[in-house]
Amino acid sequence: MERLILTALLAGLLGCSPRPASESEPGAAAPPAGQLAAAPEVLQFYAHPGRLKAGESTNLCYGVSGATKVTLSPPVAKLTPSRNRCVQVTPASSTIYTLLAEGEGGAITASFRLEVETPGPPPPPPLIRLFLSSSPEVRAGQPVTLCYGVEGARSVRIEPLPDALEVAENKCFSASPAKTTTYTLVAEGLDKRTEQRSLTVTVR
């Protein structure tokens, strides 16, 4: 007992005291940091149907996880994070849609192209309005009347006749084929496109 009292007195005189339990030893590992939030994920992003004609609508569907905010470019509607949601879109032409999902763990995007078939320009109006004969069959040396009409043409001819014809909406003339003949009306437009139509006169 006397030895224990002496030890305590010596410790007090030397200023020694037990180390607090909370004090870390030199070289001890730092406490582990808090876990990082998981990165957002795009689960799905598509359109159904995925190909349209101009004026048609489709459902644009998406699904995300780990996101607190989702936006769409080009903007269509106000979106909210969801694992399965669709919005309706009516694009005027083929469009690339991009979905952006943002969360505490970062951001991620997904894109696809929605194809829209747009009609081409209307075809130009026909140059030849009419081309006919007064009879499909004649005797040798007997005349036949050929009539033609064109619109928007700058020149017109009938093969195998040698002469150029007047550009007219309704014109008739006589021909006397010596044998069965196929006549071809050829009209050339102001835009340099050509159009042709044929008929046959049989000679007996």
Short mmCIF file of C-alpha atoms in Angstrom, two decimals:
data_model
loop_
_atom_site.label_atom_id
_atom_site.label_comp_id
_atom_site.label_asym_id
_atom_site.label_seq_id
_atom_site.Cartn_x
_atom_site.Cartn_y
_atom_site.Cartn_z
CA MET A 1 0.00 0.00 0.00
CA GLU A 2 2.80 2.40 0.83
CA ARG A 3 4.46 1.55 -2.50
CA LEU A 4 1.27 2.52 -4.47
CA ILE A 5 1.01 5.86 -2.63
CA LEU A 6 4.63 6.62 -3.39
CA THR A 7 4.17 5.90 -7.08
CA ALA A 8 1.20 8.25 -7.30
CA LEU A 9 3.11 11.03 -5.58
CA LEU A 10 6.04 10.68 -7.97
CA ALA A 11 3.71 10.83 -10.98
CA GLY A 12 2.16 14.01 -9.66
CA LEU A 13 5.52 15.62 -9.10
CA LEU A 14 6.71 14.78 -12.63
CA GLY A 15 3.54 16.19 -14.23
CA CYS A 16 2.57 12.89 -15.91
CA SER A 17 -1.02 12.01 -16.49
CA PRO A 18 -2.83 9.36 -18.56
CA ARG A 19 -3.39 10.29 -22.29
CA PRO A 20 -7.02 11.04 -23.12
CA ALA A 21 -8.73 8.19 -24.89
CA SER A 22 -9.80 10.53 -27.71
CA GLU A 23 -6.24 11.51 -28.69
CA SER A 24 -5.04 9.56 -31.70
CA GLU A 25 -1.69 7.89 -31.85
CA PRO A 26 0.95 9.30 -34.24
CA GLY A 27 0.51 7.77 -37.71
CA ALA A 28 -3.06 6.56 -37.15
CA ALA A 29 -5.36 6.38 -40.24
CA ALA A 30 -7.82 9.25 -40.83
CA PRO A 31 -11.48 8.42 -40.43
CA PRO A 32 -13.13 7.28 -43.67
CA ALA A 33 -14.81 10.02 -45.72
CA GLY A 34 -18.56 9.94 -46.33
CA GLN A 35 -19.71 7.93 -49.33
CA LEU A 36 -20.24 9.87 -52.61
CA ALA A 37 -23.68 9.99 -54.15
CA ALA A 38 -24.23 7.58 -57.06
CA ALA A 39 -24.08 9.07 -60.56
CA PRO A 40 -27.42 9.43 -62.35
CA GLU A 41 -28.27 6.86 -65.02
CA VAL A 42 -30.44 7.02 -68.15
CA LEU A 43 -32.44 3.81 -68.17
CA GLN A 44 -34.25 4.44 -71.46
CA PHE A 45 -34.71 7.18 -74.04
CA TYR A 46 -36.58 6.55 -77.29
CA ALA A 47 -39.55 7.52 -79.46
CA HIS A 48 -42.42 5.29 -80.50
CA PRO A 49 -42.97 5.29 -83.39
CA GLY A 50 -39.41 6.27 -84.28
CA ARG A 51 -40.12 7.44 -87.84
CA LEU A 52 -42.82 9.94 -88.82
CA LYS A 53 -44.29 11.83 -91.70
CA ALA A 54 -44.56 15.61 -91.46
CA GLY A 55 -47.48 16.60 -89.21
CA GLU A 56 -47.58 13.30 -87.29
CA SER A 57 -46.97 12.96 -83.53
CA THR A 58 -45.03 10.40 -81.49
CA ASN A 59 -44.42 9.52 -77.86
CA LEU A 60 -40.99 10.53 -76.55
CA CYS A 61 -40.23 8.26 -73.59
CA TYR A 62 -37.47 8.37 -70.99
CA GLY A 63 -36.46 6.80 -67.70
CA VAL A 64 -33.74 7.87 -65.24
CA SER A 65 -32.42 6.88 -61.83
CA GLY A 66 -30.36 8.85 -59.33
CA ALA A 67 -31.40 12.15 -60.91
CA THR A 68 -32.92 15.19 -59.26
CA LYS A 69 -33.46 17.13 -62.50
CA VAL A 70 -34.06 16.20 -66.14
CA THR A 71 -34.21 18.52 -69.15
CA LEU A 72 -34.80 17.93 -72.85
CA SER A 73 -33.25 19.70 -75.82
CA PRO A 74 -34.94 21.00 -77.86
CA PRO A 75 -37.36 21.74 -75.03
CA VAL A 76 -40.78 20.13 -75.32
CA ALA A 77 -42.36 20.09 -71.88
CA LYS A 78 -41.35 20.44 -68.22
CA LEU A 79 -39.89 17.08 -67.25
CA THR A 80 -39.58 15.47 -63.85
CA PRO A 81 -37.29 12.59 -62.85
CA SER A 82 -39.07 9.31 -63.49
CA ARG A 83 -38.19 5.73 -64.29
CA ASN A 84 -40.84 5.60 -67.01
CA ARG A 85 -42.56 8.63 -68.53
CA CYS A 86 -43.60 9.71 -72.04
CA VAL A 87 -44.42 13.09 -73.56
CA GLN A 88 -45.93 13.76 -76.98
CA VAL A 89 -43.96 15.63 -79.64
CA THR A 90 -44.81 16.75 -83.19
CA PRO A 91 -41.54 17.71 -84.89
CA ALA A 92 -41.71 19.53 -88.22
CA SER A 93 -38.51 17.91 -89.49
CA SER A 94 -35.90 15.34 -88.47
CA THR A 95 -34.64 16.31 -84.99
CA ILE A 96 -31.88 15.21 -82.61
CA TYR A 97 -33.31 15.03 -79.07
CA THR A 98 -30.92 15.14 -76.09
CA LEU A 99 -31.89 14.20 -72.52
CA LEU A 100 -29.83 15.63 -69.64
CA ALA A 101 -30.11 13.96 -66.23
CA GLU A 102 -28.49 15.74 -63.26
CA GLY A 103 -28.06 14.56 -59.68
CA GLU A 104 -25.82 14.86 -56.63
CA GLY A 105 -23.44 12.37 -58.23
CA GLY A 106 -22.98 14.25 -61.52
CA ALA A 107 -24.72 14.49 -64.88
CA ILE A 108 -25.26 12.30 -67.94
CA THR A 109 -26.78 12.81 -71.39
CA ALA A 110 -28.37 10.56 -74.00
CA SER A 111 -29.36 11.46 -77.58
CA PHE A 112 -31.09 10.01 -80.63
CA ARG A 113 -32.33 11.27 -84.01
CA LEU A 114 -36.03 11.19 -84.77
CA GLU A 115 -36.56 10.89 -88.53
CA VAL A 116 -39.38 12.89 -90.12
CA GLU A 117 -40.21 12.38 -93.79
CA THR A 118 -40.94 15.75 -95.35
CA PRO A 119 -42.68 15.92 -98.74
CA GLY A 120 -40.58 17.10 -101.64
CA PRO A 121 -41.54 19.96 -103.91
CA PRO A 122 -44.63 19.33 -106.06
CA PRO A 123 -43.91 18.10 -109.58
CA PRO A 124 -44.01 20.75 -112.29
CA PRO A 125 -47.21 21.00 -114.34
CA PRO A 126 -47.25 18.98 -117.59
CA LEU A 127 -46.15 20.74 -120.77
CA ILE A 128 -48.39 18.76 -123.13
CA ARG A 129 -52.10 19.34 -122.77
CA LEU A 130 -53.28 17.24 -125.72
CA PHE A 131 -52.08 15.27 -128.72
CA LEU A 132 -54.53 13.34 -130.89
CA SER A 133 -55.42 12.39 -134.45
CA SER A 134 -58.75 12.63 -136.23
CA SER A 135 -58.54 8.90 -137.05
CA PRO A 136 -56.27 6.07 -135.93
CA GLU A 137 -56.42 4.54 -139.43
CA VAL A 138 -56.41 5.96 -142.99
CA ARG A 139 -55.88 4.80 -146.54
CA ALA A 140 -52.62 5.55 -148.31
CA GLY A 141 -52.53 9.19 -149.40
CA GLN A 142 -55.58 10.09 -147.33
CA PRO A 143 -54.96 13.09 -145.02
CA VAL A 144 -55.32 12.87 -141.26
CA THR A 145 -55.72 15.76 -138.87
CA LEU A 146 -53.25 16.00 -136.00
CA CYS A 147 -54.01 18.28 -133.06
CA TYR A 148 -51.75 19.29 -130.21
CA GLY A 149 -51.68 21.72 -127.32
CA VAL A 150 -48.90 22.77 -124.97
CA GLU A 151 -48.56 25.13 -122.02
CA GLY A 152 -45.41 26.60 -120.50
CA ALA A 153 -43.31 25.41 -123.47
CA ARG A 154 -40.78 27.42 -125.42
CA SER A 155 -40.59 25.06 -128.42
CA VAL A 156 -42.58 22.17 -129.85
CA ARG A 157 -42.13 19.71 -132.73
CA ILE A 158 -43.65 16.50 -134.00
CA GLU A 159 -41.31 13.79 -135.16
CA PRO A 160 -40.78 12.65 -137.92
CA LEU A 161 -42.14 15.89 -139.41
CA PRO A 162 -39.24 18.16 -140.38
CA ASP A 163 -40.59 21.56 -139.42
CA ALA A 164 -40.90 23.14 -135.98
CA LEU A 165 -44.44 23.94 -134.90
CA GLU A 166 -46.06 26.95 -133.35
CA VAL A 167 -46.21 26.96 -129.56
CA ALA A 168 -49.97 26.96 -128.96
CA GLU A 169 -52.54 25.69 -126.48
CA ASN A 170 -54.68 24.22 -129.26
CA LYS A 171 -53.46 23.80 -132.84
CA CYS A 172 -54.42 21.40 -135.67
CA PHE A 173 -52.93 20.63 -139.08
CA SER A 174 -53.19 17.98 -141.80
CA ALA A 175 -50.66 15.25 -142.62
CA SER A 176 -50.70 12.56 -145.32
CA PRO A 177 -48.67 9.58 -144.19
CA ALA A 178 -47.55 7.20 -146.94
CA LYS A 179 -47.23 4.32 -144.49
CA THR A 180 -48.08 3.49 -140.93
CA THR A 181 -46.40 6.21 -138.88
CA THR A 182 -45.81 6.89 -135.22
CA TYR A 183 -45.89 10.61 -134.51
CA THR A 184 -44.12 11.90 -131.38
CA LEU A 185 -44.89 15.32 -129.97
CA VAL A 186 -41.86 16.79 -128.18
CA ALA A 187 -42.24 19.92 -126.02
CA GLU A 188 -39.39 21.74 -124.31
CA GLY A 189 -40.18 23.88 -121.29
CA LEU A 190 -38.77 27.20 -120.19
CA ASP A 191 -36.78 25.29 -117.54
CA LYS A 192 -35.26 23.14 -120.34
CA ARG A 193 -37.09 19.99 -119.30
CA THR A 194 -38.67 18.02 -122.14
CA GLU A 195 -41.85 16.05 -122.37
CA GLN A 196 -43.14 13.83 -125.13
CA ARG A 197 -46.24 11.90 -126.17
CA SER A 198 -46.78 9.55 -129.12
CA LEU A 199 -49.61 8.24 -131.27
CA THR A 200 -49.71 5.92 -134.29
CA VAL A 201 -51.69 6.36 -137.51
CA THR A 202 -52.11 3.08 -139.38
CA VAL A 203 -52.13 3.21 -143.17
CA ARG A 204 -54.08 0.45 -145.02
#
